[in-house]
Coordinates of C-alpha atoms in Angstrom, one line a residue:
M1 CA -27.1 -81.3 -40.0
G2 CA -30.4 -81.9 -38.2
T3 CA -33.0 -79.2 -37.2
S4 CA -33.3 -78.3 -33.5
L5 CA -36.8 -77.0 -32.8
I6 CA -38.4 -75.4 -29.8
N7 CA -41.6 -77.1 -28.7
P8 CA -44.4 -74.6 -29.6
I9 CA -46.5 -75.9 -26.7
A10 CA -45.4 -74.2 -23.4
F11 CA -47.5 -76.5 -21.2
S12 CA -50.8 -78.4 -21.1
I13 CA -53.7 -78.3 -18.7
G14 CA -55.5 -81.6 -19.3
P15 CA -56.5 -81.6 -23.0
L16 CA -55.8 -77.8 -23.2
E17 CA -52.5 -77.0 -24.8
V18 CA -51.1 -73.5 -24.1
H19 CA -48.8 -72.4 -27.0
W20 CA -45.8 -70.1 -26.6
Y21 CA -47.1 -68.1 -29.5
G22 CA -50.2 -66.9 -27.5
L23 CA -48.1 -66.4 -24.3
I24 CA -45.6 -64.2 -26.1
L25 CA -48.3 -62.1 -27.8
G26 CA -50.0 -61.7 -24.4
L27 CA -46.7 -60.6 -22.9
G28 CA -46.2 -58.1 -25.7
A29 CA -49.6 -56.6 -25.2
L30 CA -49.0 -56.4 -21.4
M31 CA -45.7 -54.6 -21.7
G32 CA -47.2 -52.2 -24.2
L33 CA -50.1 -51.5 -21.9
L34 CA -47.8 -50.8 -18.9
L35 CA -45.8 -48.3 -21.0
I36 CA -49.0 -46.6 -22.2
I37 CA -50.4 -46.4 -18.7
R38 CA -47.2 -44.8 -17.4
E39 CA -47.4 -42.1 -20.0
G40 CA -51.1 -41.7 -19.5
R41 CA -50.6 -40.8 -15.8
R42 CA -48.8 -37.6 -16.9
Y43 CA -52.1 -36.4 -18.3
G44 CA -54.3 -37.7 -15.6
I45 CA -55.9 -40.4 -17.7
P46 CA -57.1 -43.3 -15.5
Q47 CA -55.4 -46.6 -16.2
E48 CA -58.8 -48.2 -16.5
F49 CA -59.3 -46.3 -19.8
F50 CA -56.3 -48.0 -21.4
M51 CA -57.1 -51.4 -19.9
D52 CA -60.6 -51.2 -21.4
L53 CA -59.1 -50.0 -24.7
L54 CA -56.8 -53.1 -24.7
L55 CA -59.7 -55.3 -23.7
F56 CA -61.6 -54.2 -26.8
G57 CA -58.6 -53.6 -29.0
V58 CA -56.9 -57.0 -28.8
P59 CA -59.9 -59.1 -30.1
S60 CA -60.5 -56.5 -32.8
A61 CA -56.8 -56.6 -33.8
I62 CA -56.7 -60.4 -33.9
I63 CA -59.9 -60.8 -35.9
A64 CA -58.8 -58.1 -38.4
A65 CA -55.3 -59.6 -38.6
R66 CA -56.6 -63.0 -39.4
I67 CA -59.1 -61.7 -42.0
Y68 CA -56.3 -59.7 -43.7
Y69 CA -54.0 -62.8 -43.8
V70 CA -56.7 -65.2 -45.0
A71 CA -57.9 -62.7 -47.7
F72 CA -54.4 -62.8 -49.4
R73 CA -54.1 -66.6 -48.9
W74 CA -57.6 -67.5 -49.9
P75 CA -56.6 -70.4 -52.1
D76 CA -55.1 -72.1 -49.0
Y77 CA -58.3 -71.8 -47.0
K78 CA -61.2 -72.0 -49.4
D79 CA -61.4 -75.8 -49.1
H80 CA -60.4 -75.9 -45.4
W81 CA -62.6 -73.6 -43.5
V82 CA -61.7 -75.0 -40.1
D83 CA -58.1 -73.9 -40.6
V84 CA -59.2 -70.3 -40.7
F85 CA -59.7 -70.3 -36.9
K86 CA -56.4 -72.0 -36.1
I87 CA -54.5 -68.8 -35.3
W88 CA -52.3 -70.6 -32.8
Q89 CA -50.5 -72.0 -35.8
G90 CA -49.6 -68.5 -36.9
G91 CA -50.8 -66.6 -39.9
I92 CA -51.9 -63.2 -38.7
A93 CA -50.8 -60.0 -40.4
I94 CA -49.6 -57.1 -38.3
Y95 CA -51.0 -54.5 -40.7
G96 CA -54.4 -56.2 -40.5
A97 CA -54.0 -56.0 -36.7
L98 CA -53.3 -52.3 -36.9
I99 CA -56.4 -51.7 -39.0
G100 CA -58.6 -53.5 -36.5
A101 CA -57.0 -51.8 -33.5
I102 CA -57.3 -48.3 -35.0
I103 CA -61.0 -48.8 -35.9
C104 CA -61.6 -49.9 -32.4
A105 CA -59.6 -47.1 -30.9
V106 CA -61.4 -44.4 -33.0
I107 CA -64.8 -45.6 -31.8
Y108 CA -63.7 -46.1 -28.1
T109 CA -61.9 -42.8 -27.7
R110 CA -64.8 -40.8 -29.2
Y111 CA -67.2 -42.7 -26.9
K112 CA -65.0 -41.6 -24.0
G113 CA -64.8 -38.0 -25.2
Y114 CA -61.0 -38.0 -25.9
N115 CA -59.3 -36.7 -29.0
F116 CA -58.2 -39.8 -31.0
W117 CA -54.8 -38.3 -32.1
R118 CA -53.8 -37.5 -28.5
I119 CA -54.5 -41.0 -27.3
A120 CA -52.9 -42.5 -30.4
D121 CA -49.7 -40.5 -29.6
I122 CA -49.5 -42.1 -26.2
C123 CA -50.0 -45.5 -27.7
G124 CA -47.3 -45.3 -30.4
P125 CA -44.3 -46.5 -28.3
G126 CA -46.5 -49.2 -26.7
L127 CA -47.4 -50.6 -30.1
L128 CA -43.7 -50.9 -31.0
I129 CA -42.8 -52.7 -27.8
G130 CA -45.8 -55.1 -28.3
Q131 CA -44.6 -55.8 -31.9
A132 CA -41.0 -56.2 -30.8
I133 CA -41.9 -58.9 -28.3
G134 CA -44.6 -60.4 -30.4
R135 CA -42.1 -61.2 -33.2
W136 CA -40.6 -63.8 -30.9
G137 CA -43.8 -65.8 -31.3
N138 CA -42.8 -66.2 -35.0
F139 CA -39.4 -67.4 -33.8
V140 CA -40.9 -70.2 -31.7
N141 CA -43.3 -71.2 -34.5
Q142 CA -40.3 -71.2 -36.9
E143 CA -42.1 -68.9 -39.3
A144 CA -41.7 -65.4 -40.8
Y145 CA -38.0 -66.1 -41.5
G146 CA -36.0 -64.9 -44.4
G147 CA -34.3 -66.5 -47.3
P148 CA -31.4 -69.0 -47.1
T149 CA -28.1 -68.0 -45.6
D150 CA -25.2 -69.9 -44.1
E151 CA -24.3 -70.7 -40.6
A152 CA -21.1 -68.7 -40.7
F153 CA -23.1 -65.5 -41.4
L154 CA -25.3 -66.1 -38.4
R155 CA -22.5 -67.1 -36.0
G156 CA -19.6 -65.1 -37.4
N157 CA -21.2 -61.9 -38.8
L158 CA -24.2 -61.5 -36.5
H159 CA -22.7 -63.3 -33.4
L160 CA -26.1 -64.9 -32.6
P161 CA -26.4 -67.4 -29.8
D162 CA -26.9 -71.1 -30.4
F163 CA -30.6 -71.2 -29.6
I164 CA -31.4 -68.6 -32.4
V165 CA -29.0 -70.2 -34.9
N166 CA -30.4 -73.7 -34.3
Q167 CA -34.0 -72.5 -34.7
M168 CA -33.1 -70.8 -38.0
N169 CA -32.0 -74.2 -39.3
V170 CA -35.2 -75.3 -41.2
N171 CA -34.9 -78.8 -42.6
G172 CA -31.1 -78.5 -42.8
V173 CA -31.1 -74.9 -44.4
Y174 CA -30.2 -71.8 -42.4
H175 CA -32.4 -68.8 -42.9
H176 CA -32.2 -65.0 -42.0
P177 CA -33.8 -64.3 -38.6
T178 CA -36.1 -61.6 -39.9
F179 CA -38.1 -61.8 -36.7
L180 CA -35.0 -60.6 -34.9
Y181 CA -34.2 -57.8 -37.4
E182 CA -37.7 -56.4 -36.9
S183 CA -37.7 -56.9 -33.2
I184 CA -34.4 -54.9 -32.8
W185 CA -35.6 -52.2 -35.2
N186 CA -38.8 -51.8 -33.2
L187 CA -36.8 -51.5 -29.9
V188 CA -34.7 -48.7 -31.3
G189 CA -37.9 -47.1 -32.6
I190 CA -39.3 -47.0 -29.0
L191 CA -36.3 -44.9 -27.9
V192 CA -36.7 -42.6 -30.9
L193 CA -40.4 -41.9 -30.3
M194 CA -39.8 -41.5 -26.5
F195 CA -37.1 -38.9 -27.3
F196 CA -39.2 -36.9 -29.7
R197 CA -42.3 -36.9 -27.5
R198 CA -40.4 -34.8 -25.0
R199 CA -39.6 -32.1 -27.5
H200 CA -41.9 -29.1 -27.3
F201 CA -42.2 -28.7 -31.1
V202 CA -44.0 -32.0 -31.6
R203 CA -47.7 -31.5 -32.4
A204 CA -50.7 -33.7 -31.6
G205 CA -50.8 -36.8 -33.9
E206 CA -47.1 -36.6 -34.9
I207 CA -45.8 -39.3 -32.6
F208 CA -48.4 -41.7 -34.0
M209 CA -47.4 -40.7 -37.5
G210 CA -43.8 -41.1 -36.5
Y211 CA -44.6 -44.7 -35.5
F212 CA -45.9 -45.4 -39.0
I213 CA -42.8 -43.8 -40.6
W214 CA -40.4 -45.7 -38.4
Y215 CA -42.1 -49.0 -38.6
G216 CA -42.8 -48.6 -42.3
I217 CA -39.1 -48.0 -43.2
G218 CA -38.0 -51.1 -41.3
R219 CA -40.8 -53.3 -42.5
F220 CA -40.2 -52.3 -46.2
F221 CA -36.6 -53.5 -46.1
I222 CA -37.0 -56.5 -43.9
E223 CA -40.1 -57.8 -45.6
A224 CA -38.2 -58.4 -48.9
L225 CA -36.0 -60.9 -47.1
R226 CA -38.9 -63.1 -46.1
T227 CA -40.1 -66.1 -48.1
D228 CA -43.7 -66.2 -46.8
S229 CA -44.8 -62.7 -47.8
L230 CA -48.4 -62.0 -48.7
T231 CA -48.4 -60.9 -52.4
F232 CA -50.5 -59.7 -55.3
D233 CA -50.1 -59.3 -59.0
G234 CA -49.0 -55.8 -60.0
P235 CA -47.7 -54.0 -63.0
A236 CA -44.1 -54.3 -64.1
W237 CA -43.3 -50.7 -63.4
L238 CA -44.4 -51.0 -59.8
V239 CA -42.3 -54.1 -59.3
S240 CA -39.3 -52.3 -60.7
L241 CA -39.9 -49.3 -58.4
V242 CA -40.2 -51.4 -55.3
N243 CA -37.1 -53.5 -56.2
G244 CA -35.1 -50.3 -57.0
L245 CA -35.9 -48.7 -53.7
W246 CA -34.9 -51.9 -51.9
S247 CA -31.6 -52.4 -53.9
P248 CA -29.3 -50.6 -51.4
M249 CA -29.7 -53.7 -49.2
T250 CA -27.6 -55.6 -51.7
W251 CA -24.6 -53.4 -50.7
F252 CA -24.7 -55.1 -47.3
G253 CA -24.8 -58.6 -48.8
F254 CA -28.5 -59.2 -48.5
Q255 CA -30.6 -60.9 -51.2
Q256 CA -34.4 -60.9 -51.5
G257 CA -36.2 -64.0 -50.4
A258 CA -38.1 -66.0 -53.0
I259 CA -41.8 -65.2 -53.6
E260 CA -44.1 -68.2 -53.7
P261 CA -45.3 -68.8 -57.2
G262 CA -48.9 -68.4 -58.0
Y263 CA -49.7 -65.7 -55.5
G264 CA -48.3 -62.5 -57.0
N265 CA -45.2 -60.5 -57.8
I266 CA -45.4 -57.6 -55.2
R267 CA -45.2 -58.0 -51.5
V268 CA -48.3 -56.4 -49.9
S269 CA -46.5 -55.3 -46.8
Q270 CA -43.7 -53.6 -48.8
L271 CA -46.2 -51.5 -50.8
L272 CA -48.3 -50.7 -47.8
S273 CA -45.2 -49.6 -45.9
L274 CA -44.4 -47.1 -48.7
V275 CA -47.9 -45.8 -48.8
L276 CA -48.0 -45.3 -45.0
I277 CA -44.7 -43.5 -44.9
I278 CA -45.8 -41.1 -47.6
V279 CA -49.2 -40.5 -46.1
A280 CA -47.7 -39.9 -42.6
I281 CA -45.2 -37.4 -43.9
V282 CA -47.9 -35.6 -46.0
F283 CA -50.2 -35.6 -43.0
I284 CA -47.7 -33.9 -40.8
I285 CA -46.8 -31.2 -43.4
V286 CA -50.4 -30.4 -44.5
R287 CA -51.8 -30.4 -41.0
R288 CA -49.1 -28.0 -39.7
K289 CA -49.8 -25.6 -42.6
T290 CA -53.6 -25.7 -42.7
K291 CA -54.6 -26.1 -39.0
K292 CA -54.1 -23.1 -36.8
N293 CA -53.5 -23.5 -33.0
L294 CA -52.6 -27.1 -33.4
E295 CA -52.2 -28.8 -30.0
H296 CA -48.7 -29.9 -28.9
Y297 CA -48.0 -33.3 -27.6
S298 CA -47.2 -31.8 -24.2
D299 CA -50.6 -30.0 -23.9
P300 CA -53.2 -31.2 -21.4
I301 CA -55.6 -33.9 -22.5
V302 CA -59.2 -33.4 -21.5
S303 CA -62.2 -35.6 -22.1
T304 CA -65.2 -33.7 -23.3
R305 CA -67.4 -36.2 -21.6
V306 CA -65.7 -35.6 -18.3
A307 CA -65.8 -31.9 -18.7
S308 CA -69.5 -31.9 -19.6
S309 CA -70.3 -34.1 -16.6
E310 CA -68.8 -31.7 -14.1
P311 CA -71.5 -30.2 -11.7
V312 CA -72.8 -26.8 -12.6
P313 CA -72.8 -24.4 -9.6
D314 CA -76.3 -23.8 -8.2
H315 CA -76.8 -20.0 -7.8
H316 CA -79.8 -20.7 -5.7
D317 CA -77.8 -22.5 -3.1
H318 CA -78.1 -20.4 0.0
T319 CA -75.1 -22.1 1.6
A320 CA -72.8 -20.5 -1.0
P321 CA -71.9 -16.8 -0.7
H322 CA -73.7 -14.5 -3.1
H323 CA -71.7 -12.4 -5.5
G324 CA -72.7 -9.2 -3.6
A325 CA -71.5 -10.7 -0.4
A326 CA -68.3 -11.8 -1.9
K327 CA -67.8 -8.3 -3.3
T328 CA -68.5 -6.7 0.1
E329 CA -66.0 -8.9 1.8
A330 CA -63.3 -8.1 -0.7
E331 CA -64.0 -4.4 -0.4
H332 CA -63.7 -4.5 3.4
S333 CA -60.7 -6.8 3.4
E334 CA -57.7 -5.4 5.3
K335 CA -55.4 -6.8 2.6
P336 CA -55.1 -4.7 -0.6
Q337 CA -56.3 -6.5 -3.7
V338 CA -53.4 -7.0 -6.1
E339 CA -54.1 -7.6 -9.8
R340 CA -52.8 -11.0 -10.8
K341 CA -50.9 -11.2 -14.0
E342 CA -50.0 -14.4 -15.8

């Protein structure tokens, strides 16, 4: 049976070819931004702040994502330097993008006088929706798919529509649509984070940590299905540990995708997912036990830069009433002064 492919080029403007991959990533970033802006309004944070954060964050994320990918695929690029810049062909790593975006966010939020953890909490669900949509760029490029499966599983077990099943037919072999698995997992994660952020017991930074926990769990199990994972050489005990933790997936009929020979025996994203899950959980526990008066997610968010720029009352301004005059007026007021209790 032949392979039915989607044209990766959406349209052309003269010699300029606009790829679906870029459009889909842009749509994901836009939808994430809208969700973040909506939540930011509850705290009085201007939308321009988040728009500027996106403006700086997206290039930082793309550059870091490409560096991350190329670093683990260096043998493929060391003799073809021009290919390093062809990001429209795919080959960017989400964890690399997160590293770049977080570094940019830390610098920008501090420059604007905001607490990084408070802003990161607001951005958590937006990151997930951006990733959920962005994975469809991999679908169009026919990349980041899983190991071989059969058509009956895709149509009969998963009940997928024809356009997905046909796109998962790569050179006559059907593959697991791992892009779809991760996209659905992320969409559910958005609902989970949005539910918890309305709970009063949630402290500052914990929604962002919840993002890493949720995404890390899904990525750990989905990553092993893929056949294009970035890998490295690790000790045998670590390989056994990772495979053992993943083994429950075999109960549902899944098998690990093959790892390309010559690159390594441990999937980088799997190991990094485990590390992030552990770090996030430890972060929440230790921070709650060691930091007193920890802010809640629902507490107001105030920029120290804005607060410090507020005008200081001029006590020499003769147009304002003096303290003595104010006191005299209060003493002669016909209404009794009632002590206010809060």
